Amino acid sequence: MSTRPPYTSTTNACKLCKPLGASLVFRGIEGCVPFLHGSQGCATYMRRYIISHFNEPIDIASSSLGEKHAVYGGAANLKLGLQNVTKKYAPQLIGVATTCLTETIGDDVKMIINEYEAEFHKGEGHPRIVPVSTPSYAGTHMEGFNAALQAVVEQMAEPVEPHDGVNLLPGFVSAADLRSLKELLDDFGLPFTLLPDYSETLDGEAASDYPLIPAGGTPLAAIRRMGGARLTIECGATLPDKSAGASLQQMHGTPLRRLGMPVGLRETDRLMDALVELSGREVPVRHRAARGRLIDAMVDGHKYLSGKRAVVFGEEDLVVGLTSFLAEIGIRPVLCASGGKSGRLQEAVATVLAGIPGEMPAVREDVDFFDIEEEARGLAVDLLVGHSKGYTFARKEGIPLVRVGFPIHDRLGGQRLLHLGYHGAQALFDSIVNTLIAKKQDDSEVGYTYM
Ligand code: SF4
């Protein structure tokens, strides 16, 4: 435990802004435009982070509030903004996330939208509008992400007849992860709804014309039917009791199964077991083979990894998955840290490490990189595993950083990093081993010799 006196500033936060997470969810829905009720600066900040990670343009509309709206309220701007977005984009859905300013002044966004719809939604052909409350001073991008998911299913899922589909709520994963999950469910022959799905909207093909709304995303019709699914699989070991999956269960009776994020061998095995049970099929050959190759690689690579000590940081659910994976390949996680504060990280880490010999790592929630550096000092760390905001720490201490999660803005292809499933574990494994070998070579006086 840190011995420094308490202070109230944040130095290089290990989290991002709450409506940013909501914007990502809205971008993962077909025909949807994310809309921030707040200042233009908020939208610009979020676009900057998303664009530098995904290398894709993203339009985030804004009600463009200024100083006077802090006094008189932002209702008129919100209504005008909704009209403009409807005219310019012809969206199927507008996802409205609040910001610090509009939460502070107390705009009643639901009431404003009701007034707007009564005024302007006459007849057919108007977009659905889904508001979500995302005050960033009271949460992280992951809380915004989960709140938006919950708002979408609560406001859009309709009472429907039971059907054979499965809902998959994977959490905040990469575009490549989303594609791999869709392939996995296809391989099991399971009809599914993946929410959100920004695998194409934030990692699309080159286009000669800039589409105002990129193709792809979870279809609205599929979201409306989510309540009738035979099961919702919700990934995340630190999710709150109130979640999109819990809302579907409560409002529509949709059975819910919670699993950890499928990072590494054992957490992926758990997902596979669930899919085997649901589909009545064996694990498809290519996934079984990938599992076998992963174990073979573990045998080949263990000599480079055994006894190494790692700090893991980022979103809580990803930290839990990575901690599980590192421990099963012989690396000792010594510090697991997140800017999130679910209150569940410690227990989730202890659960995934149960049965693996060695001391429990230090687990810290609600920390920034000042805290992480302080905690890591003296832990003889060999490796950092986390997003690009840890680069300053890595450079200062001369510790290699394996980049995972979000944001990755100092390397190309963060959206194509694969973390999930056996294939994702293989990619992570190779990256970790090669990073440690490279570090050894760089530190060596003689450099590379054939080993
Ligand atoms: S933290 Fe608040 S003020 Fe800053 S970008 Fe996010 S919503 Fe806007």
Coordinates of C-alpha atoms in Angstrom, one line a residue, residues 252-411:
H252 CA -38.3 -10.0 -20.6
G253 CA -37.3 -13.1 -18.6
T254 CA -34.3 -13.7 -20.8
P255 CA -32.0 -16.1 -19.0
L256 CA -28.6 -14.7 -18.2
R257 CA -25.2 -16.3 -17.9
R258 CA -22.2 -14.2 -16.9
L259 CA -18.7 -15.3 -17.9
G260 CA -15.3 -13.6 -17.6
M261 CA -13.9 -12.0 -20.7
P262 CA -12.5 -15.0 -22.7
V263 CA -8.8 -14.1 -22.5
G264 CA -6.4 -17.1 -22.3
L265 CA -7.0 -20.8 -22.1
R266 CA -9.2 -21.3 -19.1
E267 CA -11.6 -18.4 -19.6
T268 CA -11.9 -19.3 -23.3
D269 CA -12.6 -22.9 -22.2
R270 CA -15.5 -21.6 -20.2
L271 CA -17.0 -19.8 -23.1
M272 CA -16.5 -22.9 -25.3
D273 CA -18.3 -25.1 -22.7
A274 CA -21.2 -22.7 -22.7
L275 CA -21.4 -22.8 -26.5
V276 CA -21.1 -26.6 -26.6
E277 CA -24.0 -26.8 -24.2
L278 CA -26.1 -24.3 -26.2
S279 CA -25.5 -25.7 -29.6
G280 CA -25.3 -29.4 -28.8
R281 CA -22.1 -29.5 -31.0
E282 CA -18.5 -30.3 -30.2
V283 CA -15.9 -27.5 -30.3
P284 CA -15.3 -26.9 -34.0
V285 CA -12.1 -28.4 -35.4
R286 CA -10.3 -25.1 -36.1
H287 CA -10.8 -23.9 -32.5
R288 CA -9.8 -27.3 -31.1
A289 CA -6.7 -27.1 -33.2
A290 CA -6.0 -23.5 -32.1
R291 CA -6.2 -24.7 -28.5
G292 CA -3.7 -27.5 -29.2
R293 CA -1.3 -25.1 -30.9
L294 CA -1.6 -22.7 -28.0
I295 CA -0.6 -25.4 -25.5
D296 CA 2.3 -26.4 -27.8
A297 CA 3.4 -22.7 -27.9
M298 CA 3.2 -22.6 -24.1
V299 CA 5.6 -25.6 -23.9
D300 CA 7.9 -24.0 -26.4
G301 CA 7.9 -20.6 -24.8
H302 CA 7.8 -21.3 -21.1
K303 CA 11.6 -20.9 -20.7
Y304 CA 11.3 -17.2 -21.6
L305 CA 8.5 -16.5 -19.3
S306 CA 8.8 -18.5 -16.1
G307 CA 9.1 -16.4 -13.1
K308 CA 8.8 -13.0 -14.9
R309 CA 6.8 -10.4 -13.0
A310 CA 4.2 -8.2 -14.7
V311 CA 2.1 -5.1 -14.0
V312 CA -1.3 -5.3 -15.7
F313 CA -3.5 -2.1 -16.1
G314 CA -6.5 -1.0 -18.0
E315 CA -10.3 -1.7 -17.9
E316 CA -11.1 -3.9 -15.0
D317 CA -12.6 -6.8 -17.0
L318 CA -9.7 -6.9 -19.4
V319 CA -7.3 -6.7 -16.4
V320 CA -9.0 -9.8 -14.9
G321 CA -8.7 -11.7 -18.2
L322 CA -5.1 -10.8 -18.7
T323 CA -4.2 -11.6 -15.1
S324 CA -5.7 -15.1 -15.6
F325 CA -3.8 -15.5 -18.9
L326 CA -0.4 -14.3 -17.5
A327 CA -0.7 -16.6 -14.5
E328 CA -1.4 -19.7 -16.7
I329 CA 1.6 -19.1 -18.9
G330 CA 4.0 -18.8 -15.9
I331 CA 4.2 -15.0 -15.5
R332 CA 3.5 -13.7 -12.1
P333 CA 1.2 -10.6 -12.1
V334 CA 2.4 -8.5 -9.2
L335 CA 0.1 -5.5 -9.6
C336 CA -3.3 -5.4 -11.2
A337 CA -4.5 -1.8 -11.6
S338 CA -7.4 0.1 -13.1
G339 CA -8.9 3.6 -13.1
G340 CA -12.3 1.9 -12.7
K341 CA -13.8 1.4 -9.2
S342 CA -16.3 -1.4 -9.4
G343 CA -15.3 -2.7 -5.9
R344 CA -15.1 -6.1 -7.5
L345 CA -11.6 -6.2 -9.0
Q346 CA -9.9 -7.8 -5.9
E347 CA -12.4 -10.6 -5.7
A348 CA -12.4 -11.2 -9.5
V349 CA -8.6 -11.4 -9.6
A350 CA -8.5 -13.8 -6.6
T351 CA -11.1 -16.0 -8.4
V352 CA -9.1 -16.3 -11.6
L353 CA -5.9 -17.0 -9.7
A354 CA -7.4 -19.6 -7.4
G355 CA -5.4 -22.9 -7.7
I356 CA -2.4 -21.2 -9.3
P357 CA 0.6 -21.3 -6.9
G358 CA 2.1 -17.9 -5.8
E359 CA 1.3 -14.8 -3.9
M360 CA -1.7 -12.7 -4.7
P361 CA -0.8 -9.6 -6.6
A362 CA -1.5 -6.1 -5.2
V363 CA -4.9 -5.0 -6.7
R364 CA -5.7 -1.3 -7.0
E365 CA -8.9 0.3 -8.2
D366 CA -9.4 4.0 -9.0
V367 CA -5.8 4.7 -9.6
D368 CA -3.8 6.9 -12.1
F369 CA -0.3 6.3 -13.4
F370 CA 1.2 8.3 -10.5
D371 CA -0.3 5.6 -8.2
I372 CA 0.7 2.8 -10.5
E373 CA 4.3 3.9 -10.7
E374 CA 4.5 4.3 -6.9
E375 CA 3.0 0.9 -6.3
A376 CA 5.2 -0.8 -8.9
R377 CA 8.4 0.6 -7.4
G378 CA 10.3 -2.1 -5.7
L379 CA 8.3 -4.9 -7.2
A380 CA 11.1 -5.9 -9.7
V381 CA 8.8 -5.7 -12.7
D382 CA 9.9 -7.3 -16.0
L383 CA 6.9 -6.4 -18.1
L384 CA 3.9 -4.0 -18.4
V385 CA 0.7 -5.2 -20.1
G386 CA -1.8 -2.5 -20.8
H387 CA -2.7 0.4 -23.1
S388 CA -0.6 3.2 -24.5
K389 CA -1.2 5.6 -21.6
G390 CA 1.3 3.4 -19.8
Y391 CA 4.1 4.4 -22.2
T392 CA 5.5 7.2 -20.2
F393 CA 5.9 4.9 -17.2
A394 CA 7.4 2.2 -19.4
R395 CA 10.0 4.6 -20.9
K396 CA 10.9 6.2 -17.6
E397 CA 11.6 2.8 -15.9
G398 CA 12.9 1.0 -19.0
I399 CA 10.3 -1.7 -18.7
P400 CA 8.9 -3.2 -21.9
L401 CA 5.2 -2.5 -22.6
V402 CA 3.0 -5.0 -24.4
R403 CA 0.1 -2.9 -25.8
V404 CA -3.4 -4.3 -25.4
G405 CA -6.9 -2.8 -25.0
F406 CA -7.7 0.8 -25.5
P407 CA -6.4 3.4 -26.3
I408 CA -3.4 2.4 -28.5
H409 CA -2.4 5.6 -30.1
D410 CA 1.4 5.1 -30.5
R411 CA 1.2 2.0 -32.6

